[in-house]
Coordinates of C-alpha atoms in Angstrom, one line a residue:
Chain A
X1 CA 205.5 8.7 149.2
X2 CA 202.4 9.3 147.2
X3 CA 201.5 6.6 144.7
X4 CA 198.7 6.4 142.1
X5 CA 198.0 3.1 140.5
X6 CA 195.8 2.6 137.5
X7 CA 193.6 5.6 138.6
X8 CA 190.5 6.1 136.5
X9 CA 188.1 8.9 137.0
X10 CA 184.9 9.9 135.1
X11 CA 183.0 13.2 135.0
X12 CA 179.6 11.8 134.0
X13 CA 180.3 9.9 130.8
X14 CA 183.6 11.6 130.1
X15 CA 186.6 9.7 131.1
X16 CA 189.0 12.3 132.5
X17 CA 191.7 9.9 133.8
X18 CA 192.1 6.7 131.8
X19 CA 194.3 4.7 134.2
X20 CA 197.3 6.6 135.3
X21 CA 200.3 5.5 137.4
X22 CA 202.4 8.1 139.2
X23 CA 204.9 8.2 142.0
X24 CA 205.8 11.3 144.0
X25 CA 209.0 10.8 146.0
X26 CA 209.8 12.4 149.3
X27 CA 211.8 15.6 149.3
X28 CA 211.5 16.0 145.5
X29 CA 209.6 18.2 143.2
X30 CA 207.4 16.1 140.9
X31 CA 205.9 18.0 138.0
X32 CA 202.8 17.1 136.1
X33 CA 202.6 18.7 132.8
X34 CA 200.2 18.8 129.9
X35 CA 197.8 20.9 127.8
X36 CA 194.4 22.2 128.9
X37 CA 192.0 19.3 129.6
X38 CA 194.7 16.7 129.9
X39 CA 193.5 15.8 133.4
X40 CA 196.2 17.5 135.5
X41 CA 193.9 19.3 137.9
X42 CA 191.7 16.2 138.0
X43 CA 194.6 14.2 139.2
X44 CA 195.1 16.5 142.1
X45 CA 191.4 16.6 142.8
X46 CA 191.4 12.8 142.9
X47 CA 194.2 12.8 145.4
X48 CA 192.5 15.3 147.7
X49 CA 189.2 13.3 147.3
X50 CA 187.3 16.2 145.9
X51 CA 186.3 13.8 143.1
X52 CA 186.0 10.1 143.7
X53 CA 188.1 7.8 141.5
X54 CA 186.3 4.9 139.8
X55 CA 189.1 2.4 139.6
X56 CA 192.6 2.1 140.8
X57 CA 194.3 3.0 144.0
X58 CA 195.9 6.0 145.7
X59 CA 198.3 5.4 148.5
X60 CA 200.1 7.8 150.8
X61 CA 202.9 6.5 153.1
X62 CA 201.6 3.0 152.2
X63 CA 198.0 3.7 153.3
X64 CA 195.1 3.7 151.0
X65 CA 193.6 7.2 151.0
X66 CA 191.2 7.4 148.1
X67 CA 188.2 6.6 150.1
X68 CA 188.7 9.4 152.7
X69 CA 186.9 12.7 153.1
X70 CA 188.7 15.8 151.8
X71 CA 189.1 17.0 155.4
X72 CA 190.8 13.7 156.4
X73 CA 193.2 14.1 153.5
X74 CA 194.4 17.4 155.0
X75 CA 194.9 15.7 158.4
X76 CA 197.1 13.1 156.7
X77 CA 199.4 15.9 155.5
X78 CA 198.3 16.2 151.9
X79 CA 197.6 19.8 151.2
X80 CA 196.2 21.0 147.9
X81 CA 196.6 24.6 146.8
X82 CA 193.9 24.8 144.2
X83 CA 193.8 26.2 140.7
X84 CA 192.7 29.8 140.6
X85 CA 193.9 30.3 144.2
X86 CA 190.5 30.1 145.8
X87 CA 191.3 32.5 148.6
X88 CA 188.7 33.8 151.0
X89 CA 188.4 37.3 149.6
X90 CA 186.7 38.9 152.6
X91 CA 189.0 37.5 155.2
X92 CA 192.3 39.4 155.9
X93 CA 195.6 38.0 154.9
X94 CA 196.2 36.8 158.4
X95 CA 192.8 35.2 158.7
X96 CA 193.4 33.4 155.4
X97 CA 196.7 32.0 156.9
X98 CA 194.8 31.0 160.1
X99 CA 192.2 29.3 157.9
X100 CA 195.0 27.3 156.3
X101 CA 196.1 26.1 159.8
X102 CA 192.5 24.9 160.4
X103 CA 193.5 21.4 161.2
X104 CA 196.2 22.4 163.7
X105 CA 195.7 23.0 167.4
X106 CA 199.0 23.9 168.8
X107 CA 199.1 27.8 168.9
X108 CA 202.9 27.8 169.0
X109 CA 203.2 25.7 166.0
X110 CA 200.7 27.9 164.1
X111 CA 202.7 31.0 165.1
X112 CA 206.0 29.6 163.9
X113 CA 204.5 28.4 160.7
X114 CA 203.2 31.9 160.1
X115 CA 206.6 33.4 160.8
X116 CA 208.0 30.9 158.3
X117 CA 205.4 32.1 155.7
X118 CA 206.3 35.7 156.4
X119 CA 210.0 35.0 155.9
X120 CA 209.2 33.3 152.5
X121 CA 206.9 36.1 151.4
X122 CA 207.7 39.3 153.4
X123 CA 205.1 41.3 151.4
X124 CA 202.3 39.2 153.1
X125 CA 203.5 40.5 156.5
X126 CA 203.0 44.1 155.4
X127 CA 199.6 43.3 154.0
X128 CA 198.4 41.1 156.9
X129 CA 195.5 43.3 157.9
X130 CA 194.3 43.7 154.3
X131 CA 191.4 41.8 152.8
X132 CA 192.7 39.0 150.5
X133 CA 190.5 40.2 147.7
X134 CA 192.4 43.5 147.4
X135 CA 195.8 41.9 146.8
X136 CA 197.5 41.9 143.4
X137 CA 197.6 38.6 141.4
X138 CA 201.2 37.8 142.5
X139 CA 200.4 38.5 146.1
X140 CA 197.3 36.4 145.9
X141 CA 199.3 33.5 144.6
X142 CA 201.9 33.9 147.4
X143 CA 199.0 34.0 149.9
X144 CA 197.6 30.8 148.4
X145 CA 200.9 29.0 148.8
X146 CA 201.4 30.5 152.2
X147 CA 197.9 29.4 153.3
X148 CA 198.7 25.8 152.1
X149 CA 202.0 25.8 154.0
X150 CA 200.1 26.8 157.2
X151 CA 198.7 23.3 157.3
X152 CA 202.3 21.9 157.8
X153 CA 202.0 19.7 154.7
X154 CA 204.0 16.6 154.3
X155 CA 203.3 16.9 150.6
X156 CA 202.3 20.2 148.9
X157 CA 200.2 19.9 145.8
X158 CA 200.2 23.1 143.7
X159 CA 197.8 23.6 140.8
X160 CA 199.2 26.1 138.2
X161 CA 200.9 28.6 140.6
X162 CA 202.2 30.5 137.5
X163 CA 198.8 31.1 136.0
X164 CA 198.2 34.7 135.0
X165 CA 201.4 36.1 136.5
X166 CA 204.1 38.2 135.1
X167 CA 207.4 36.3 134.3
X168 CA 209.3 38.0 137.1
X169 CA 206.7 36.9 139.7
X170 CA 206.6 33.4 138.2
X171 CA 210.4 33.3 138.7
X172 CA 210.1 34.4 142.3
X173 CA 207.4 31.8 143.0
X174 CA 209.5 29.0 141.5
X175 CA 212.5 30.1 143.5
X176 CA 210.4 29.7 146.5
X177 CA 209.4 26.2 145.6
X178 CA 213.1 25.3 145.3
X179 CA 213.7 26.8 148.7
X180 CA 210.8 24.7 150.1
X181 CA 212.3 21.6 148.6
X182 CA 215.6 22.4 150.3
X183 CA 213.7 22.7 153.6
X184 CA 212.4 19.2 153.0
X185 CA 208.9 19.7 151.6
X186 CA 207.7 17.3 149.0
X187 CA 206.0 19.1 146.1
X188 CA 203.6 17.8 143.5
X189 CA 203.5 20.6 140.9
X190 CA 200.9 20.8 138.2
X191 CA 201.9 23.3 135.4
X192 CA 201.2 24.4 131.9
X193 CA 204.4 26.4 131.9
X194 CA 206.5 23.3 131.1
X195 CA 209.8 25.2 130.6
X196 CA 209.8 26.7 134.1
X197 CA 208.5 23.5 135.7
X198 CA 211.0 21.2 134.1
X199 CA 213.9 23.4 135.2
X200 CA 213.1 22.8 138.8
X201 CA 211.5 19.4 138.7
X202 CA 213.4 16.3 139.8
X203 CA 210.9 14.1 138.0
X204 CA 208.1 14.9 135.6
X205 CA 205.0 13.2 134.0
X206 CA 203.3 14.4 130.9
X207 CA 199.6 13.8 130.5
X208 CA 197.7 13.8 127.3
X209 CA 193.9 13.3 127.4
X210 CA 193.9 11.4 130.6
X211 CA 197.0 9.2 130.0
X212 CA 200.6 9.5 131.0
X213 CA 202.4 9.6 127.6
X214 CA 205.9 10.4 128.9
X215 CA 207.8 10.5 132.1
X216 CA 211.4 11.0 133.2
X217 CA 213.8 13.2 135.1
X218 CA 213.3 17.0 134.6
X219 CA 216.6 17.5 132.8
X220 CA 216.1 14.6 130.5
X221 CA 212.7 15.8 129.4
X222 CA 214.0 19.3 128.8
X223 CA 216.3 17.7 126.1
X224 CA 213.6 15.4 124.7
X225 CA 212.8 16.3 121.1
X226 CA 209.1 15.5 121.4
X227 CA 208.8 17.6 124.5
X228 CA 210.7 20.4 122.9
X229 CA 208.4 20.4 119.9
X230 CA 205.1 20.1 121.8
X231 CA 205.6 21.8 125.1
X232 CA 208.6 24.0 124.9
X233 CA 207.7 25.9 121.8
X234 CA 210.6 24.8 119.6
Chain B
X1 CA 162.6 66.1 167.8
X2 CA 158.9 66.0 168.4
X3 CA 157.6 63.6 171.0
X4 CA 155.3 61.8 168.5
X5 CA 158.2 61.2 166.1
X6 CA 160.3 59.9 168.9
X7 CA 157.5 57.6 170.0
X8 CA 157.2 56.1 166.5
X9 CA 160.9 55.5 166.4
X10 CA 160.9 53.7 169.7
X11 CA 158.0 51.5 168.6
X12 CA 159.8 51.0 165.3
X13 CA 162.8 49.8 167.2
X14 CA 160.7 47.2 168.9
X15 CA 159.2 45.9 165.7
X16 CA 162.5 46.2 163.9
X17 CA 164.3 44.0 166.5
X18 CA 162.0 41.1 165.6
X19 CA 162.5 41.7 161.9
X20 CA 166.3 41.8 162.5
X21 CA 166.2 38.6 164.5
X22 CA 164.4 36.8 161.6
X23 CA 166.6 38.4 159.0
X24 CA 169.7 37.4 160.8
X25 CA 168.8 33.7 160.8
X26 CA 167.8 33.8 157.2
X27 CA 171.0 35.5 156.2
X28 CA 173.2 33.1 158.2
X29 CA 171.6 30.1 156.5
X30 CA 171.8 31.7 153.1
X31 CA 175.3 32.9 153.4
X32 CA 176.6 29.6 154.6
X33 CA 174.6 27.1 152.6
X34 CA 173.3 29.2 149.7
X35 CA 169.6 28.3 150.4
X36 CA 166.8 30.8 151.1
X37 CA 164.7 28.9 153.5
X38 CA 161.0 29.4 152.7
X39 CA 160.0 27.3 155.7
X40 CA 162.1 29.4 158.0
X41 CA 159.2 31.1 159.8
X42 CA 157.1 28.0 159.9
X43 CA 159.9 26.1 161.6
X44 CA 159.8 28.7 164.3
X45 CA 156.0 28.5 164.4
X46 CA 156.2 24.7 165.0
X47 CA 158.7 25.4 167.9
X48 CA 156.2 27.9 169.4
X49 CA 153.6 25.1 169.3
X50 CA 156.0 22.7 171.0
X51 CA 156.6 25.3 173.7
X52 CA 152.9 25.8 174.1
X53 CA 152.4 22.1 174.5
X54 CA 155.0 21.7 177.2
X55 CA 153.9 24.9 179.0
X56 CA 150.1 24.8 178.8
X57 CA 149.2 21.2 178.2
X58 CA 151.9 19.5 180.3
X59 CA 152.3 22.3 182.9
X60 CA 156.0 22.7 182.7
X61 CA 157.8 25.9 183.8
X62 CA 157.6 28.5 181.1
X63 CA 161.3 29.1 180.6
X64 CA 162.0 25.3 180.5
X65 CA 159.3 25.0 177.9
X66 CA 160.9 27.8 175.9
X67 CA 164.2 26.1 176.1
X68 CA 162.7 22.9 174.9
X69 CA 161.0 24.7 172.0
X70 CA 164.2 26.3 170.9
X71 CA 166.2 23.1 171.3
X72 CA 163.6 21.4 169.2
X73 CA 164.0 24.0 166.5
X74 CA 167.8 23.7 166.5
X75 CA 167.5 19.9 165.9
X76 CA 164.7 20.4 163.3
X77 CA 167.1 22.7 161.4
X78 CA 170.1 20.4 161.7
X79 CA 168.1 17.3 160.6
X80 CA 166.3 19.1 157.7
X81 CA 169.7 20.2 156.3
X82 CA 171.3 16.8 156.8
X83 CA 168.5 14.5 155.5
X84 CA 166.5 16.7 153.1
X85 CA 168.9 19.2 151.7
X86 CA 172.4 17.7 151.7
X87 CA 171.5 14.7 149.6
X88 CA 170.3 17.0 146.8
X89 CA 173.0 19.7 147.2
X90 CA 174.7 18.6 143.9
X91 CA 171.5 19.1 141.9
X92 CA 170.7 22.9 142.1
X93 CA 169.7 25.6 144.4
X94 CA 166.2 25.7 143.1
X95 CA 165.8 22.0 144.0
X96 CA 166.7 22.9 147.6
X97 CA 164.3 25.8 147.4
X98 CA 161.4 23.5 146.4
X99 CA 162.3 21.3 149.4
X100 CA 162.0 24.2 151.8
X101 CA 158.7 25.1 150.1
X102 CA 157.5 21.6 150.7
X103 CA 158.6 21.8 154.3
X104 CA 156.5 24.9 154.7
X105 CA 153.4 23.1 153.6
X106 CA 154.1 20.0 155.7
X107 CA 154.7 22.0 158.9
X108 CA 151.5 24.0 158.3
X109 CA 149.5 20.9 157.7
X110 CA 150.9 19.1 160.7
X111 CA 150.3 22.0 163.0
X112 CA 146.6 22.1 162.0
X113 CA 146.4 18.3 162.3
X114 CA 148.0 18.1 165.7
X115 CA 146.8 21.3 167.4
X116 CA 143.6 22.0 165.5
X117 CA 142.4 25.3 164.2
X118 CA 141.8 27.5 167.2
X119 CA 144.5 30.0 168.2
X120 CA 146.7 29.1 171.2
X121 CA 148.2 31.5 173.7
X122 CA 151.7 31.9 175.0
X123 CA 152.3 34.4 177.8
X124 CA 154.8 37.2 177.8
X125 CA 158.2 35.9 178.9
X126 CA 158.5 38.7 181.3
X127 CA 155.6 40.4 183.1
X128 CA 155.3 43.4 185.4
X129 CA 154.3 47.1 185.2
X130 CA 155.0 48.5 181.8
X131 CA 157.6 51.3 181.7
X132 CA 156.3 54.8 181.2
X133 CA 158.4 57.3 179.4
X134 CA 157.4 60.9 179.7
X135 CA 157.9 62.9 176.5
X136 CA 157.0 66.6 177.3
X137 CA 153.3 66.6 177.8
X138 CA 152.6 63.2 176.3
X139 CA 154.0 59.9 177.4
X140 CA 154.9 56.5 176.0
X141 CA 154.1 53.1 177.3
X142 CA 156.6 50.2 176.7
X143 CA 155.8 46.8 178.0
X144 CA 158.6 44.8 179.6
X145 CA 158.2 42.2 176.8
X146 CA 159.1 44.9 174.3
X147 CA 162.2 45.8 176.2
X148 CA 163.0 42.1 176.5
X149 CA 162.7 41.7 172.7
X150 CA 165.1 44.6 172.2
X151 CA 167.6 43.4 174.8
X152 CA 167.5 39.8 173.6
X153 CA 168.0 40.8 169.9
X154 CA 170.9 43.1 170.8
X155 CA 172.5 40.3 172.9
X156 CA 172.1 37.8 170.1
X157 CA 173.4 40.1 167.5
X158 CA 176.6 40.9 169.4
X159 CA 177.0 37.3 170.5
X160 CA 176.7 36.1 166.9
X161 CA 179.2 38.7 165.7
X162 CA 181.8 37.8 168.3
X163 CA 181.3 34.1 167.8
X164 CA 181.9 34.4 164.1
X165 CA 184.8 36.7 164.5
X166 CA 186.7 35.0 167.3
X167 CA 186.1 31.3 167.4
X168 CA 187.3 28.5 165.2
X169 CA 183.8 27.4 164.1
X170 CA 183.0 31.0 163.4
X171 CA 186.1 31.2 161.1
X172 CA 184.9 28.0 159.4
X173 CA 181.4 29.6 158.8
X174 CA 183.1 32.6 157.2
X175 CA 185.3 30.3 155.1
X176 CA 182.5 28.1 153.9
X177 CA 180.4 31.2 153.0
X178 CA 183.2 32.6 150.8
X179 CA 184.6 29.5 149.2
X180 CA 183.2 26.0 149.9
X181 CA 185.8 24.0 147.9
X182 CA 188.8 25.8 149.5
X183 CA 187.3 25.2 152.9
X184 CA 187.3 21.4 152.1
X185 CA 190.9 21.7 151.2
X186 CA 191.8 23.5 154.5
X187 CA 190.3 20.5 156.3
X188 CA 187.0 22.0 157.3
X189 CA 184.2 19.5 157.7
X190 CA 181.8 21.5 155.6
X191 CA 178.8 19.4 156.4
X192 CA 179.2 20.2 160.1
X193 CA 179.3 23.9 159.2
X194 CA 176.0 23.6 157.3
X195 CA 174.5 21.8 160.3
X196 CA 175.7 24.6 162.6
X197 CA 174.2 27.3 160.4
X198 CA 170.9 25.6 160.1
X199 CA 170.7 24.9 163.8
X200 CA 171.6 28.4 164.7
X201 CA 169.3 29.9 162.1
X202 CA 166.3 27.8 162.9
X203 CA 166.9 28.4 166.7
X204 CA 166.6 32.1 166.0
X205 CA 163.4 31.6 164.1
X206 CA 162.0 29.8 167.1
X207 CA 163.1 32.6 169.5
X208 CA 161.5 35.2 167.2
X209 CA 158.3 33.1 167.1
X210 CA 158.1 32.7 170.9
X211 CA 158.8 36.4 171.5
X212 CA 156.1 37.3 169.0
X213 CA 153.6 34.7 170.2
X214 CA 151.8 36.9 172.8
X215 CA 150.9 39.4 170.1
X216 CA 150.4 37.1 167.2
X217 CA 148.9 34.1 169.0
X218 CA 150.2 30.6 168.3
X219 CA 148.7 29.6 165.0
X220 CA 149.9 28.1 161.7
X221 CA 150.4 31.5 160.0
X222 CA 151.8 33.4 163.0
X223 CA 155.2 33.9 161.3
X224 CA 153.9 34.8 157.9
X225 CA 154.3 38.5 158.2
X226 CA 157.6 38.2 160.1
X227 CA 159.0 35.9 157.4
X228 CA 158.1 38.5 154.7
X229 CA 159.4 41.3 156.7
X230 CA 162.6 39.4 157.7
X231 CA 163.2 38.6 154.1
X232 CA 162.7 42.2 153.1
X233 CA 165.0 43.3 155.9
X234 CA 167.6 40.9 154.7
X235 CA 167.3 42.1 151.1
X236 CA 167.4 45.7 152.2
X237 CA 170.7 44.9 154.0
X238 CA 172.2 43.2 151.0
X239 CA 171.3 39.6 151.9
X240 CA 174.8 38.3 152.5
X241 CA 175.7 40.9 155.2
X242 CA 174.9 40.2 158.8
X243 CA 175.2 43.8 159.9
X244 CA 173.0 44.6 156.8
X245 CA 170.3 42.2 158.2
X246 CA 170.3 44.1 161.5
X247 CA 170.3 47.5 160.0
X248 CA 167.7 46.4 157.4
X249 CA 165.4 45.1 160.1
X250 CA 165.6 48.1 162.4
X251 CA 165.2 50.5 159.4
X252 CA 162.2 48.5 158.1
X253 CA 160.6 48.6 161.6
X254 CA 160.9 52.4 161.8
X255 CA 159.8 53.0 158.3
X256 CA 156.7 50.9 158.9
X257 CA 155.8 52.8 162.1
X258 CA 156.3 56.2 160.4
X259 CA 154.1 55.2 157.5
X260 CA 151.5 53.9 159.9
X261 CA 151.5 57.2 161.9
X262 CA 151.8 59.8 159.2
X263 CA 150.2 58.1 156.2
X264 CA 148.0 55.1 156.8
X265 CA 148.0 52.1 159.1
X266 CA 146.5 49.9 156.3
X267 CA 149.3 50.8 153.9
X268 CA 152.2 50.4 156.3
X269 CA 153.5 47.2 154.9
X270 CA 152.8 48.1 151.3
X271 CA 154.4 51.5 151.6
X272 CA 157.4 50.1 153.5
X273 CA 157.9 47.7 150.6
X274 CA 157.7 50.6 148.1
X275 CA 160.4 52.5 150.0
X276 CA 162.6 49.4 149.7
X277 CA 161.9 48.9 146.0
X278 CA 163.0 52.5 145.4
X279 CA 166.0 52.0 147.6
X280 CA 167.1 48.9 145.7
X281 CA 166.6 50.6 142.4
X282 CA 169.1 53.2 143.5
X283 CA 171.4 50.8 145.3
X284 CA 170.8 47.3 144.0
X285 CA 173.4 45.6 146.2
X286 CA 171.5 46.6 149.4
X287 CA 172.6 49.0 152.1
X288 CA 175.6 47.0 153.3
X289 CA 175.9 44.5 150.5
X290 CA 179.1 43.9 148.6
X291 CA 178.4 44.4 144.9
X292 CA 181.3 42.2 143.8
X293 CA 180.4 39.3 146.0
X294 CA 179.1 36.2 144.5
X295 CA 179.0 32.6 145.8
X296 CA 181.2 30.4 143.7

């Protein structure tokens, strides 16, 4: 569905991505793992055209997309839920969700998407009149995912949804991702929490300083000795 | 309340309305694009000259000339943002600040070059017998233009609030002002929102200039005081708060009138600024500012 071929990206003189190849398949969770600074977030930023790639090609449903504007990417159905949530703190929960549906015009569709988000995260329904900035960390992450879902994504890209959350909440968020996959959403998941991510991922890539060093099915990587030593703490 | 005091407050409301109008435009532009536009007042001044040209020199209907002047300002704002500021957005805010400072000088120079040094006139937009309000044994005269200024400001303030609150473009403006990158990721064409803010803001400056023109005359520095007072009003209100800009403007207008009446006319601006310095020492985030708020 989404393919990256030989993608290179530079921040000034620093080569952040040194020619990576990836393939995100439809109806699957594809995880992208690695340490800080490996280039995980950069990969997502390249796909959503927040940063321009220098070489290579990004295609989505067989169309080249790396020369588009960020807003056009959203129209294509690629929705990026950024690192650190980036909510609109002085908009209410409901307004944040509406903001997520910015590209949509059909009011009925927006309403049903919102109902869907409220079913996934009932707490957001209770808080819908509250300013997003007043939510707890877990609620903010739920809102960030909910907001991304409001754009009716064909592919949902999540950047570290577990960051700074209590283990119990992380579990809840990851359960939601599994539910979303069952409903047919394609997910491209960037994570530092390799253990949790590999347990739900169909396929995974591991990045080290801008290069894919390992890839394979989630289960296989969980058993891989190298991965165990480096990323699973044992 | 004594009649004299009431009179000062009414006069303050009139002055304050103009300050609020200027402050509102400054705040909209700053909130959305992060730039304090130094040329703000001068852009309005230029629009006032355009109105003067169409009305006096070309003999057009006054209201049509006003509409042309404001439209000119709207486009001046949009084009300035698009061609002068957007290309250097990635540099720094101070770079953009310098550009607006350059604009200020260019507009002033061009106005002198085109329309020469002598002051020009623009008439009141509304004429007729002034209103007379009896206050006990004294009375107060308010011109129709003063009433118009107050009414127009009120209408614009409410119009802007409802627009920002209930329309899609309004939502986009609020999104961009809170998180630019996330707005990109929601599919907002951020450049268009910048253009909208600059167009709206500069249009407000033109409106303020045209409303102030009968008193200030049309001349290169006609908006100098209003720009300073508008900026002060904006700071007083917290700089990123639209209601703050309005409250700040009205309050500043009233404070100035009270100082002028009870202390000294010469000191009115200086003392008003003193009051604000003290207020900001006590409450640094401004009257309605949000202390935790920072542009990302």
